[in-house]
Coordinates of C-alpha atoms and ligand atoms in Angstrom, one line a residue:
M1 CA -24.9 -0.2 10.5
I2 CA -23.6 3.0 9.3
S3 CA -27.0 3.5 7.9
Q4 CA -28.6 4.5 11.5
N5 CA -27.2 6.8 14.1
G6 CA -23.9 6.5 15.7
I7 CA -20.5 7.2 17.0
Y8 CA -17.5 6.0 15.3
S9 CA -13.8 6.3 15.8
V10 CA -11.8 7.3 12.8
D11 CA -10.6 3.8 11.9
K12 CA -14.1 2.1 12.5
F13 CA -15.7 4.8 10.2
I14 CA -13.4 4.0 7.6
E15 CA -13.2 0.4 7.8
K16 CA -17.2 0.6 7.5
A17 CA -17.0 3.3 4.4
L18 CA -14.4 0.9 2.7
Y19 CA -15.2 -2.4 3.4
D20 CA -18.6 -2.8 4.7
K21 CA -19.9 -5.9 2.9
K22 CA -23.0 -4.2 2.0
I23 CA -22.4 -0.3 1.7
G24 CA -18.6 -0.4 1.6
Y25 CA -16.6 1.4 -1.0
Y26 CA -14.3 -1.6 -2.3
S27 CA -17.4 -4.0 -2.0
Q28 CA -19.3 -2.1 -4.3
N29 CA -17.1 -0.7 -6.7
N30 CA -14.2 -1.1 -9.3
P31 CA -12.5 2.3 -8.4
F32 CA -9.4 1.9 -10.7
G33 CA -8.9 3.4 -14.0
K34 CA -10.3 6.3 -16.2
K35 CA -13.9 5.1 -15.6
G36 CA -13.3 4.9 -11.7
D37 CA -12.1 7.3 -9.1
F38 CA -8.7 7.1 -9.0
I39 CA -5.4 5.5 -10.8
T40 CA -2.4 4.0 -9.2
A41 CA 1.0 3.0 -10.8
P42 CA 0.4 -0.2 -12.6
L43 CA -2.7 1.3 -14.4
I44 CA -0.3 4.2 -15.3
S45 CA 2.2 1.8 -17.3
P46 CA 3.2 -1.6 -17.6
L47 CA 6.8 -0.2 -17.1
F48 CA 6.4 0.3 -13.3
S49 CA 5.2 -3.4 -12.7
E50 CA 8.0 -5.0 -15.0
M51 CA 10.5 -3.0 -13.3
I52 CA 9.2 -4.4 -10.0
T53 CA 9.2 -8.1 -11.1
V54 CA 12.7 -7.8 -12.4
W55 CA 13.7 -6.2 -9.0
A56 CA 12.0 -9.2 -7.4
I57 CA 13.7 -11.8 -9.8
S58 CA 17.1 -10.0 -8.9
Y59 CA 16.2 -10.7 -5.2
W60 CA 15.6 -14.3 -5.9
I61 CA 18.8 -14.5 -7.6
K62 CA 20.9 -12.8 -5.0
L63 CA 19.0 -15.4 -2.3
G64 CA 20.9 -18.2 -4.6
K65 CA 18.3 -19.3 -6.5
P66 CA 16.0 -21.0 -4.0
N67 CA 13.9 -23.7 -5.3
K68 CA 10.7 -22.7 -3.8
F69 CA 10.0 -18.8 -3.3
S70 CA 6.9 -16.9 -2.4
F71 CA 5.9 -13.7 -3.7
V72 CA 3.1 -12.2 -1.9
E73 CA 1.0 -9.2 -3.4
L74 CA -0.5 -7.3 -0.5
G75 CA -3.8 -5.4 -2.0
P76 CA -3.7 -6.3 -5.8
G77 CA -6.7 -3.6 -6.6
D78 CA -7.7 -4.7 -10.1
G79 CA -4.9 -6.9 -10.6
T80 CA -3.5 -5.2 -13.6
F81 CA 0.1 -5.5 -11.5
C82 CA -0.2 -9.5 -11.3
K83 CA -1.0 -9.8 -14.8
T84 CA 2.2 -8.0 -15.8
F85 CA 4.1 -10.1 -13.1
C86 CA 2.9 -13.0 -14.9
R87 CA 3.5 -11.9 -18.3
V88 CA 7.2 -11.1 -17.5
L89 CA 7.9 -14.2 -15.7
E90 CA 7.6 -16.1 -19.1
N91 CA 10.8 -14.8 -20.0
F92 CA 12.8 -16.0 -17.0
P93 CA 11.8 -19.8 -17.0
E94 CA 14.0 -20.6 -14.2
F95 CA 12.3 -18.1 -11.8
K96 CA 9.2 -19.2 -12.9
K97 CA 9.7 -22.7 -11.9
S98 CA 10.3 -21.5 -8.4
V99 CA 8.0 -18.7 -7.6
K100 CA 4.4 -19.4 -6.1
I101 CA 2.5 -16.1 -6.6
Y102 CA -0.2 -15.4 -3.5
L103 CA -2.6 -12.8 -3.9
F104 CA -3.7 -11.1 -0.6
E105 CA -7.1 -9.5 -1.0
K106 CA -9.9 -8.5 1.4
S107 CA -12.8 -7.6 -1.2
T108 CA -14.8 -10.0 -2.6
K109 CA -15.7 -8.0 -5.4
L110 CA -11.9 -7.0 -6.2
I111 CA -11.2 -10.8 -5.9
K112 CA -13.6 -11.6 -8.8
I113 CA -12.2 -8.7 -11.0
Q114 CA -8.8 -10.0 -10.2
K115 CA -9.6 -13.6 -11.2
N116 CA -11.2 -12.4 -14.2
L117 CA -8.3 -10.8 -15.3
I118 CA -5.3 -12.8 -14.6
N119 CA -6.6 -16.3 -15.2
N120 CA -3.4 -17.9 -14.4
K121 CA -2.9 -21.5 -12.3
K122 CA 0.3 -20.1 -10.5
V123 CA -1.9 -17.5 -8.6
V124 CA -3.1 -18.5 -5.5
W125 CA -5.6 -16.3 -3.2
I126 CA -5.2 -15.8 0.2
K127 CA -7.1 -14.7 3.4
S128 CA -5.0 -15.1 5.8
L129 CA -0.8 -14.6 5.8
N130 CA -0.7 -18.1 7.5
E131 CA -1.5 -19.8 4.0
I132 CA 1.8 -19.2 3.1
K133 CA 4.1 -22.1 3.8
D134 CA 7.2 -22.0 1.8
G135 CA 10.3 -19.3 1.9
P136 CA 11.8 -17.5 1.4
V137 CA 8.9 -14.9 0.8
L138 CA 8.8 -11.6 -0.8
F139 CA 6.0 -9.3 0.1
F140 CA 5.2 -6.5 -2.3
G141 CA 2.1 -3.6 -1.5
N142 CA 1.5 -0.8 -3.9
E143 CA -1.0 1.5 -2.1
F144 CA -1.7 -0.9 0.1
F145 CA -0.8 0.7 3.6
D146 CA -2.7 4.1 3.0
S147 CA -6.1 1.8 2.6
I148 CA -5.8 0.5 5.7
P149 CA -8.1 2.1 8.6
I150 CA -6.2 4.7 10.7
K151 CA -6.9 6.1 14.3
Q152 CA -6.6 9.6 14.7
F153 CA -6.0 11.5 17.9
E154 CA -6.1 15.5 18.7
V155 CA -3.6 17.1 21.0
K156 CA -5.2 20.0 22.9
K157 CA -3.4 21.8 25.6
F158 CA -0.7 18.8 26.4
K159 CA -4.0 16.3 26.6
I160 CA -4.6 13.6 24.0
Y161 CA -8.0 12.8 22.6
E162 CA -9.3 10.5 20.4
K163 CA -11.1 11.5 17.2
F164 CA -14.9 10.1 16.7
L165 CA -17.2 11.2 13.9
Q166 CA -21.0 11.5 14.9
L167 CA -23.4 10.0 12.3
K168 CA -27.3 10.8 12.0
K169 CA -29.0 8.9 9.2
G170 CA -26.2 7.6 7.5
Q171 CA -24.7 11.2 7.3
F172 CA -21.8 13.0 9.1
D173 CA -23.1 14.9 11.4
K174 CA -19.9 16.5 13.7
F175 CA -16.7 15.3 15.1
I176 CA -16.7 14.5 18.8
L177 CA -13.4 14.1 20.7
K178 CA -12.9 11.6 23.9
K179 CA -10.2 11.4 26.1
T180 CA -7.4 8.8 25.4
S181 CA -7.2 6.1 27.5
Q182 CA -3.8 5.5 29.7
N183 CA -3.0 2.1 27.5
M184 CA -3.5 3.9 24.2
T185 CA -1.3 7.2 25.4
K186 CA 1.4 4.6 26.2
K187 CA 1.2 2.9 23.0
L188 CA 1.5 6.3 21.0
S189 CA 4.4 7.2 23.1
D190 CA 6.4 4.3 22.7
L191 CA 6.4 4.6 19.1
N192 CA 7.1 8.3 19.6
L193 CA 4.3 9.7 17.9
I194 CA 3.2 12.3 20.6
K195 CA 3.6 15.7 19.5
K196 CA 2.5 19.0 21.5
K197 CA -0.1 20.0 18.9
G198 CA -2.2 19.1 16.1
I199 CA -3.0 15.7 14.8
I200 CA -1.6 12.2 15.8
E201 CA -2.4 9.3 13.0
Y202 CA -2.1 5.8 14.3
P203 CA -2.3 3.2 11.9
E204 CA -3.0 0.5 14.5
Q205 CA -4.7 -2.2 12.0
G206 CA -1.8 -1.6 9.4
L207 CA 1.0 -2.4 12.0
K208 CA -1.1 -5.5 13.0
I209 CA -0.9 -6.7 9.6
L210 CA 3.1 -5.7 9.8
D211 CA 3.6 -8.0 12.6
H212 CA 2.3 -10.7 11.0
I213 CA 4.6 -10.3 7.9
I214 CA 7.2 -9.8 10.2
K215 CA 6.7 -12.9 11.8
K216 CA 6.8 -14.4 8.7
I217 CA 9.8 -12.9 7.2
H218 CA 11.8 -14.1 10.5
S219 CA 10.5 -17.7 10.2
L220 CA 10.7 -18.5 6.3
K221 CA 13.3 -15.6 5.5
G222 CA 12.8 -12.9 2.9
G223 CA 11.5 -9.4 2.9
I224 CA 8.9 -6.7 2.1
L225 CA 8.7 -4.1 -0.3
L226 CA 6.6 -1.1 -0.1
I227 CA 5.4 1.7 -2.2
D228 CA 3.2 4.1 -1.2
Y229 CA 2.6 8.1 -0.8
G230 CA 3.8 9.4 2.6
Y231 CA 5.9 11.5 4.5
I232 CA 9.4 11.0 6.3
E233 CA 8.9 13.6 9.2
A234 CA 5.2 13.9 10.6
N235 CA 3.9 17.6 11.0
G236 CA 0.8 17.0 12.8
K237 CA -1.1 17.6 9.8
D238 CA -4.6 15.7 9.4
T239 CA -3.6 13.4 6.3
L240 CA -7.0 11.8 5.4
Q241 CA -8.1 12.5 1.7
S242 CA -10.8 11.1 -0.6
L243 CA -11.0 11.1 -4.3
K244 CA -14.4 10.7 -6.5
S245 CA -13.9 10.3 -10.3
H246 CA -10.5 11.9 -10.0
K247 CA -12.0 14.7 -7.9
K248 CA -11.0 16.0 -4.3
N249 CA -14.0 14.7 -2.1
I250 CA -14.7 15.6 1.7
Y251 CA -13.5 12.0 3.4
Y252 CA -16.9 11.8 5.4
K253 CA -19.1 12.8 2.4
N254 CA -20.4 10.3 -0.3
I255 CA -19.7 7.3 2.5
G256 CA -19.3 4.1 0.5
K257 CA -19.1 6.1 -3.0
A258 CA -15.7 7.7 -2.7
D259 CA -12.5 6.0 -1.5
I260 CA -10.7 7.2 1.5
T261 CA -6.9 7.0 2.4
Y262 CA -4.3 8.9 4.5
L263 CA -0.3 9.7 4.0
V264 CA 1.5 6.9 5.3
N265 CA 4.2 7.7 7.9
F266 CA 7.3 5.9 6.7
Q267 CA 9.5 6.8 9.6
L268 CA 7.2 4.9 11.7
L269 CA 7.3 2.1 9.4
N270 CA 11.2 2.5 9.7
K271 CA 11.5 2.4 13.3
Y272 CA 9.0 -0.4 13.7
L273 CA 10.5 -2.5 11.4
L274 CA 13.8 -1.7 13.1
K275 CA 12.8 -2.4 16.2
Q276 CA 11.9 -5.8 14.9
R277 CA 15.0 -6.8 14.1
L278 CA 14.9 -6.2 10.2
L279 CA 17.3 -4.8 8.2
L280 CA 16.3 -1.7 6.2
N281 CA 17.7 0.2 3.4
K282 CA 17.3 4.1 3.0
I283 CA 14.0 5.2 2.3
V284 CA 13.9 6.7 -1.4
S285 CA 11.5 8.1 -3.7
Q286 CA 10.0 6.3 -6.3
S287 CA 11.5 8.2 -9.1
F288 CA 14.7 7.3 -7.7
F289 CA 13.9 3.8 -7.6
L290 CA 12.4 3.3 -10.8
K291 CA 15.5 5.1 -12.6
K292 CA 17.7 3.1 -10.6
L293 CA 16.2 0.0 -11.9
G294 CA 16.3 1.4 -15.5
I295 CA 13.1 2.5 -16.8
I296 CA 14.0 5.2 -18.7
E297 CA 16.3 2.8 -20.5
R298 CA 13.8 0.4 -21.0
A299 CA 11.5 3.1 -22.5
E300 CA 14.4 4.0 -25.0
I301 CA 14.3 0.4 -25.9
L302 CA 10.6 0.2 -26.3
S303 CA 10.6 3.5 -28.1
K304 CA 12.5 2.4 -31.2
K305 CA 9.8 -0.1 -32.0
I306 CA 6.5 2.4 -32.1
S307 CA 5.4 5.2 -33.6
F308 CA 5.2 8.4 -32.5
K309 CA 2.1 8.7 -31.1
E310 CA 2.7 5.5 -28.9
K311 CA 6.2 7.0 -28.1
S312 CA 4.6 10.2 -26.8
D313 CA 2.2 8.3 -24.8
L314 CA 4.8 6.3 -23.3
Y315 CA 6.7 9.3 -22.1
Y316 CA 3.6 10.9 -21.1
R317 CA 2.9 8.0 -18.4
I318 CA 6.7 7.7 -17.2
E319 CA 6.6 11.4 -16.5
R320 CA 3.4 10.8 -14.1
L321 CA 5.3 8.0 -12.5
L322 CA 9.2 9.9 -12.0
S323 CA 8.1 13.7 -12.0
G324 CA 8.5 15.5 -8.5
K325 CA 5.1 17.5 -9.6
K326 CA 3.3 13.8 -9.8
M327 CA 4.2 10.8 -8.0
G328 CA 8.1 10.9 -8.3
K329 CA 8.5 12.4 -4.9
L330 CA 5.6 11.9 -3.0
F331 CA 5.7 8.1 -3.5
K332 CA 8.2 6.4 -1.2
V333 CA 10.0 3.1 -1.4
L334 CA 10.8 0.9 1.5
F335 CA 12.5 -2.3 1.6
A336 CA 13.2 -4.3 5.0
S337 CA 14.3 -7.8 4.9
N338 CA 15.6 -10.6 7.3
K339 CA 19.4 -9.6 8.4
E340 CA 21.2 -12.3 6.7
T341 CA 20.8 -11.0 3.3
K342 CA 21.4 -7.5 2.1
F343 CA 19.7 -6.3 -1.0
N344 CA 20.1 -2.4 -2.1
L345 CA 19.0 -2.8 -5.8
G346 CA 17.4 0.6 -6.5
F347 CA 18.4 2.3 -3.6
K348 CA 22.1 3.2 -3.7
Ligands
SAM1 C1 -5.6 1.2 -3.0 S1 -5.7 -0.1 -3.4 C2 -4.3 -0.6 -4.2 C3 -4.4 -1.4 -5.5 C4 -3.0 -2.0 -6.1 N1 -2.2 -2.2 -5.3 C5 -2.6 -1.2 -7.0 O1 -1.5 -0.6 -6.9 O2 -3.2 -0.6 -8.3 C6 -5.8 -1.3 -1.9 C7 -6.3 -2.4 -2.1 O3 -5.7 -3.2 -0.7 C8 -6.9 -4.0 -0.3 N2 -6.6 -4.3 0.8 C9 -7.1 -3.1 1.9 N3 -6.9 -3.7 2.9 C10 -6.9 -5.1 2.8 C11 -6.5 -5.9 4.1 N4 -6.5 -5.7 5.0 N5 -6.2 -7.4 3.7 C12 -5.8 -7.5 2.2 N6 -6.3 -6.4 1.2 C13 -6.6 -5.2 1.7 C14 -7.9 -3.3 -1.4 O4 -8.9 -4.0 -1.3 C15 -7.2 -2.9 -2.6 O5 -7.0 -4.1 -3.6

């Protein structure tokens, strides 16, 4: 479709560019790591995944060690997080017995890569969240939300227009603005997204998935831990961005050959989850969260057993996760759960 001429709303364009079965970026590539286009926290250091696993186990303990516990990873990428999760489980036999691990992944190409890497009978791949039957359930997503297409609107002279991309022979030609319907204006207004000027970013598809997750949390009990890069206060800026071979790319160029992401609006997610009667902790930075969970102490223990070269590599990687100039500040952590269990490890 994208190889022909056509006009696409921003979300439809991203959907095609990332997930089209033929030309989509996630259908053709393994984008992760040095050889790919970008790197994520689980690939930077296994300590990231170890901390999250121990956090998940602590949550299970807080819930009273239920015999059946579902852990769902949303968008597992190349499977690195889950691989570490399975390794850590070996030290916690009681938890290992109770937990069932689900991977919720859309890309067939990535499912193959994950299956190769993980190779563990405890792990089940699902296409729909309806396949999760046992609760309590803990959902976890690292950089999941930022890969789900968003809609964009532009406010001009107090009127709202949806942004579209016109393509010619499969290449970007120009942007087109179309007046927004009353129905859509009401949706944006209900979510307090309307500003006097600038760009409005609306994660319609992401919120639909969140609705499904919220329903599961209400029916099975449990929660959702989300880590992503984003902001608390929207400022009317266009946050769509793209990386190709670790370098900036204009998101409508190299269609299907580069990733497209955006900054997640955490205030919106917060409000949305609160509205749906979930209990929320204050949103914290990745640095705050990982430090509270003891990542530095863990590194100190590990560094006693390794060479100087390995030690400097370990601290270089931790610095990438924690530094305010790198991932530490821009990445935020959100946890929402059903009201019966208050759990604030890592947030206080
Ligand atoms: C940026 S990657 C993050 C990968 C991984 N969590 C990490 O930290 O390395 C986004 C992941 O979400 C998956 N994804 C995006 N939209 C999805 C959807 N609607 N349903 C399931 N998986 C999706 C992508 O295929 C990819 O695995």
